[in-house]
PDB file of C-alpha atoms in Angstrom:
ATOM      1  CA  ASP A   1       0.000   0.000   0.000  1.00  0.00           C
ATOM      2  CA  MET A   2       1.525   3.282  -1.142  1.00  0.00           C
ATOM      3  CA  GLY A   3      -0.917   5.409   0.847  1.00  0.00           C
ATOM      4  CA  PHE A   4      -1.502   8.819  -0.662  1.00  0.00           C
ATOM      5  CA  THR A   5       0.454   9.364  -3.866  1.00  0.00           C
ATOM      6  CA  GLY A   6       0.727  12.556  -5.833  1.00  0.00           C
ATOM      7  CA  GLU A   7       2.580  14.642  -8.383  1.00  0.00           C
ATOM      8  CA  VAL A   8       4.824  17.674  -7.981  1.00  0.00           C
ATOM      9  CA  GLU A   9       2.876  20.885  -8.594  1.00  0.00           C
ATOM     10  CA  SER A  10       5.577  23.399  -7.698  1.00  0.00           C
ATOM     11  CA  VAL A  11       9.036  23.665  -6.174  1.00  0.00           C
ATOM     12  CA  ARG A  12      10.341  26.624  -4.190  1.00  0.00           C
ATOM     13  CA  GLY A  13      13.549  26.913  -6.190  1.00  0.00           C
ATOM     14  CA  ASP A  14      14.273  30.283  -4.584  1.00  0.00           C
ATOM     15  CA  VAL A  15      14.423  28.666  -1.135  1.00  0.00           C
ATOM     16  CA  LEU A  16      16.670  25.859  -2.351  1.00  0.00           C
ATOM     17  CA  LEU A  17      19.021  28.324  -4.057  1.00  0.00           C
ATOM     18  CA  GLU A  18      19.147  30.439  -0.907  1.00  0.00           C
ATOM     19  CA  LEU A  19      20.187  27.373   1.093  1.00  0.00           C
ATOM     20  CA  LEU A  20      22.813  26.401  -1.481  1.00  0.00           C
ATOM     21  CA  ASN A  21      24.210  29.938  -1.538  1.00  0.00           C
ATOM     22  CA  ALA A  22      24.478  29.795   2.263  1.00  0.00           C
ATOM     23  CA  GLY A  23      26.579  26.624   2.008  1.00  0.00           C
ATOM     24  CA  VAL A  24      23.756  24.319   3.095  1.00  0.00           C
ATOM     25  CA  THR A  25      23.176  21.140   1.090  1.00  0.00           C
ATOM     26  CA  PRO A  26      19.455  20.376   1.159  1.00  0.00           C
ATOM     27  CA  VAL A  27      18.557  16.703   1.495  1.00  0.00           C
ATOM     28  CA  LEU A  28      15.189  16.109  -0.111  1.00  0.00           C
ATOM     29  CA  ALA A  29      12.749  13.255   0.363  1.00  0.00           C
ATOM     30  CA  PRO A  30      10.022  12.498  -2.172  1.00  0.00           C
ATOM     31  CA  ILE A  31       7.322  13.476   0.311  1.00  0.00           C
ATOM     32  CA  CYS A  32       5.279  16.482  -0.783  1.00  0.00           C
ATOM     33  CA  LEU A  33       2.759  18.540   1.126  1.00  0.00           C
ATOM     34  CA  GLY A  34      -0.830  18.882  -0.044  1.00  0.00           C
ATOM     35  CA  GLU A  35      -3.737  20.890   1.339  1.00  0.00           C
ATOM     36  CA  SER A  36      -4.492  18.454   4.153  1.00  0.00           C
ATOM     37  CA  SER A  37      -1.875  15.692   4.066  1.00  0.00           C
ATOM     38  CA  ALA A  38       1.492  14.545   2.811  1.00  0.00           C
ATOM     39  CA  PHE A  39       1.903  12.582  -0.411  1.00  0.00           C
ATOM     40  CA  ASN A  40       4.461  10.063  -1.596  1.00  0.00           C
ATOM     41  CA  VAL A  41       5.813  11.257  -4.954  1.00  0.00           C
ATOM     42  CA  ASN A  42       8.054   9.414  -7.410  1.00  0.00           C
ATOM     43  CA  ALA A  43      11.642  10.378  -6.509  1.00  0.00           C
ATOM     44  CA  ASP A  44      12.607  10.889 -10.162  1.00  0.00           C
ATOM     45  CA  HIS A  45       9.689  13.314 -10.593  1.00  0.00           C
ATOM     46  CA  VAL A  46      10.897  15.272  -7.557  1.00  0.00           C
ATOM     47  CA  ALA A  47      14.493  15.317  -8.832  1.00  0.00           C
ATOM     48  CA  GLY A  48      13.429  16.558 -12.272  1.00  0.00           C
ATOM     49  CA  ALA A  49      11.177  19.252 -10.826  1.00  0.00           C
ATOM     50  CA  VAL A  50      13.888  20.417  -8.408  1.00  0.00           C
ATOM     51  CA  ALA A  51      16.482  20.515 -11.208  1.00  0.00           C
ATOM     52  CA  ALA A  52      14.189  22.693 -13.312  1.00  0.00           C
ATOM     53  CA  ALA A  53      13.302  24.963 -10.371  1.00  0.00           C
ATOM     54  CA  VAL A  54      16.936  25.725  -9.520  1.00  0.00           C
ATOM     55  CA  GLY A  55      18.061  26.076 -13.135  1.00  0.00           C
ATOM     56  CA  ALA A  56      20.313  23.010 -13.066  1.00  0.00           C
ATOM     57  CA  GLU A  57      22.354  22.312 -16.173  1.00  0.00           C
ATOM     58  CA  ARG A  58      21.967  18.555 -15.725  1.00  0.00           C
ATOM     59  CA  VAL A  59      20.017  16.004 -13.714  1.00  0.00           C
ATOM     60  CA  VAL A  60      21.104  12.373 -13.323  1.00  0.00           C
ATOM     61  CA  PHE A  61      18.643   9.557 -12.641  1.00  0.00           C
ATOM     62  CA  ILE A  62      20.293   6.513 -11.071  1.00  0.00           C
ATOM     63  CA  THR A  63      18.863   3.089 -11.849  1.00  0.00           C
ATOM     64  CA  ASN A  64      19.963  -0.555 -11.879  1.00  0.00           C
ATOM     65  CA  VAL A  65      21.219  -0.580 -15.491  1.00  0.00           C
ATOM     66  CA  GLU A  66      23.857   1.601 -17.121  1.00  0.00           C
ATOM     67  CA  GLY A  67      21.394   3.374 -19.385  1.00  0.00           C
ATOM     68  CA  VAL A  68      18.727   2.874 -22.017  1.00  0.00           C
ATOM     69  CA  LEU A  69      19.382  -0.370 -23.869  1.00  0.00           C
ATOM     70  CA  VAL A  70      18.882  -0.588 -27.628  1.00  0.00           C
ATOM     71  CA  ASP A  71      19.600  -4.003 -29.136  1.00  0.00           C
ATOM     72  CA  GLY A  72      21.260  -5.009 -25.864  1.00  0.00           C
ATOM     73  CA  GLN A  73      23.703  -2.089 -25.844  1.00  0.00           C
ATOM     74  CA  VAL A  74      23.620   1.170 -23.903  1.00  0.00           C
ATOM     75  CA  GLU A  75      22.498   3.994 -26.169  1.00  0.00           C
ATOM     76  CA  PRO A  76      24.941   6.798 -25.254  1.00  0.00           C
ATOM     77  CA  ALA A  77      22.756   9.687 -26.429  1.00  0.00           C
ATOM     78  CA  LEU A  78      19.099  10.201 -27.280  1.00  0.00           C
ATOM     79  CA  MET A  79      17.129  13.198 -28.396  1.00  0.00           C
ATOM     80  CA  ALA A  80      13.562  13.540 -27.155  1.00  0.00           C
ATOM     81  CA  ASP A  81      11.934  12.560 -30.451  1.00  0.00           C
ATOM     82  CA  GLU A  82      14.155   9.473 -30.767  1.00  0.00           C
ATOM     83  CA  ALA A  83      13.225   8.374 -27.249  1.00  0.00           C
ATOM     84  CA  GLU A  84       9.513   8.665 -28.033  1.00  0.00           C
ATOM     85  CA  ARG A  85       9.983   6.559 -31.187  1.00  0.00           C
ATOM     86  CA  LEU A  86      11.819   3.873 -29.191  1.00  0.00           C
ATOM     87  CA  ILE A  87       8.985   3.780 -26.639  1.00  0.00           C
ATOM     88  CA  ALA A  88       6.379   3.498 -29.408  1.00  0.00           C
ATOM     89  CA  ALA A  89       8.375   0.695 -31.059  1.00  0.00           C
ATOM     90  CA  GLY A  90       8.623  -1.242 -27.785  1.00  0.00           C
ATOM     91  CA  THR A  91      12.421  -0.956 -27.671  1.00  0.00           C
ATOM     92  CA  ILE A  92      12.155   1.002 -24.434  1.00  0.00           C
ATOM     93  CA  PHE A  93       9.790  -0.957 -22.206  1.00  0.00           C
ATOM     94  CA  GLY A  94       8.792  -1.824 -18.652  1.00  0.00           C
ATOM     95  CA  GLY A  95      10.159   0.261 -15.805  1.00  0.00           C
ATOM     96  CA  MET A  96      12.418   2.232 -18.139  1.00  0.00           C
ATOM     97  CA  ILE A  97       9.405   3.948 -19.769  1.00  0.00           C
ATOM     98  CA  PRO A  98       8.489   6.108 -16.738  1.00  0.00           C
ATOM     99  CA  LYS A  99      12.168   6.927 -16.156  1.00  0.00           C
ATOM    100  CA  VAL A 100      12.593   8.049 -19.788  1.00  0.00           C
ATOM    101  CA  ARG A 101       9.315   9.990 -19.700  1.00  0.00           C
ATOM    102  CA  THR A 102      10.513  11.757 -16.536  1.00  0.00           C
ATOM    103  CA  ALA A 103      13.786  12.582 -18.301  1.00  0.00           C
ATOM    104  CA  LEU A 104      11.824  14.049 -21.214  1.00  0.00           C
ATOM    105  CA  SER A 105       9.646  16.029 -18.803  1.00  0.00           C
ATOM    106  CA  ALA A 106      12.771  17.509 -17.185  1.00  0.00           C
ATOM    107  CA  LEU A 107      13.996  18.563 -20.641  1.00  0.00           C
ATOM    108  CA  GLU A 108      10.628  20.198 -21.355  1.00  0.00           C
ATOM    109  CA  SER A 109      10.848  22.007 -18.003  1.00  0.00           C
ATOM    110  CA  GLY A 110      14.121  23.626 -19.024  1.00  0.00           C
ATOM    111  CA  VAL A 111      16.858  21.261 -17.838  1.00  0.00           C
ATOM    112  CA  PRO A 112      19.274  21.169 -20.818  1.00  0.00           C
ATOM    113  CA  GLN A 113      20.647  17.668 -20.216  1.00  0.00           C
ATOM    114  CA  VAL A 114      19.403  14.554 -18.433  1.00  0.00           C
ATOM    115  CA  ALA A 115      21.308  11.321 -17.829  1.00  0.00           C
ATOM    116  CA  ILE A 116      20.040   7.859 -16.943  1.00  0.00           C
ATOM    117  CA  THR A 117      22.729   5.543 -15.602  1.00  0.00           C
ATOM    118  CA  ASN A 118      23.798   3.321 -12.723  1.00  0.00           C
ATOM    119  CA  LEU A 119      26.627   3.777 -10.215  1.00  0.00           C
ATOM    120  CA  THR A 120      29.172   2.300 -12.631  1.00  0.00           C
ATOM    121  CA  GLY A 121      28.073   4.664 -15.381  1.00  0.00           C
ATOM    122  CA  LEU A 122      28.232   7.550 -12.943  1.00  0.00           C
ATOM    123  CA  LYS A 123      31.913   6.779 -12.281  1.00  0.00           C
ATOM    124  CA  THR A 124      32.780   6.269 -15.957  1.00  0.00           C
ATOM    125  CA  HIS A 125      30.587   9.068 -17.349  1.00  0.00           C
ATOM    126  CA  GLY A 126      28.549   6.406 -19.127  1.00  0.00           C
ATOM    127  CA  GLY A 127      24.819   5.967 -19.375  1.00  0.00           C
ATOM    128  CA  THR A 128      22.344   7.579 -21.730  1.00  0.00           C
ATOM    129  CA  ILE A 129      22.379  11.353 -22.139  1.00  0.00           C
ATOM    130  CA  PHE A 130      19.125  13.017 -23.233  1.00  0.00           C
ATOM    131  CA  THR A 131      18.941  16.391 -24.927  1.00  0.00           C
ATOM    132  CA  LYS A 132      15.994  18.236 -26.395  1.00  0.00           C
ATOM    133  CA  SER A 133      17.463  18.536 -29.890  1.00  0.00           C
TER     134      SER A 133
END
């Protein structure tokens, strides 16, 4: 039972930037406040919304595989339209679909670059890099 689940409606990027400028590193949980209760929100959705709100140049989504697989190999770079075609063709499937859609949403919200990778890819600068065009 996930209890109450929700979506990010807004992020106080100004508050986060103020904390960062003061040398404080905010630690964020994917719990969001609603009118009368708290909601569990997908952590990737929170990360993408926060990245957009603070004007981040890049957001990285960590998963259990090194990136988006195409024909069994990590696709190093994808543009938004290519990613949508791969979803429609069934090449991107299962749990990777919401992760890719969240990456595309972050691009649409103004984050210039999004990466999907695992810890190994993080160390080696691997994974799949998404750009809008």
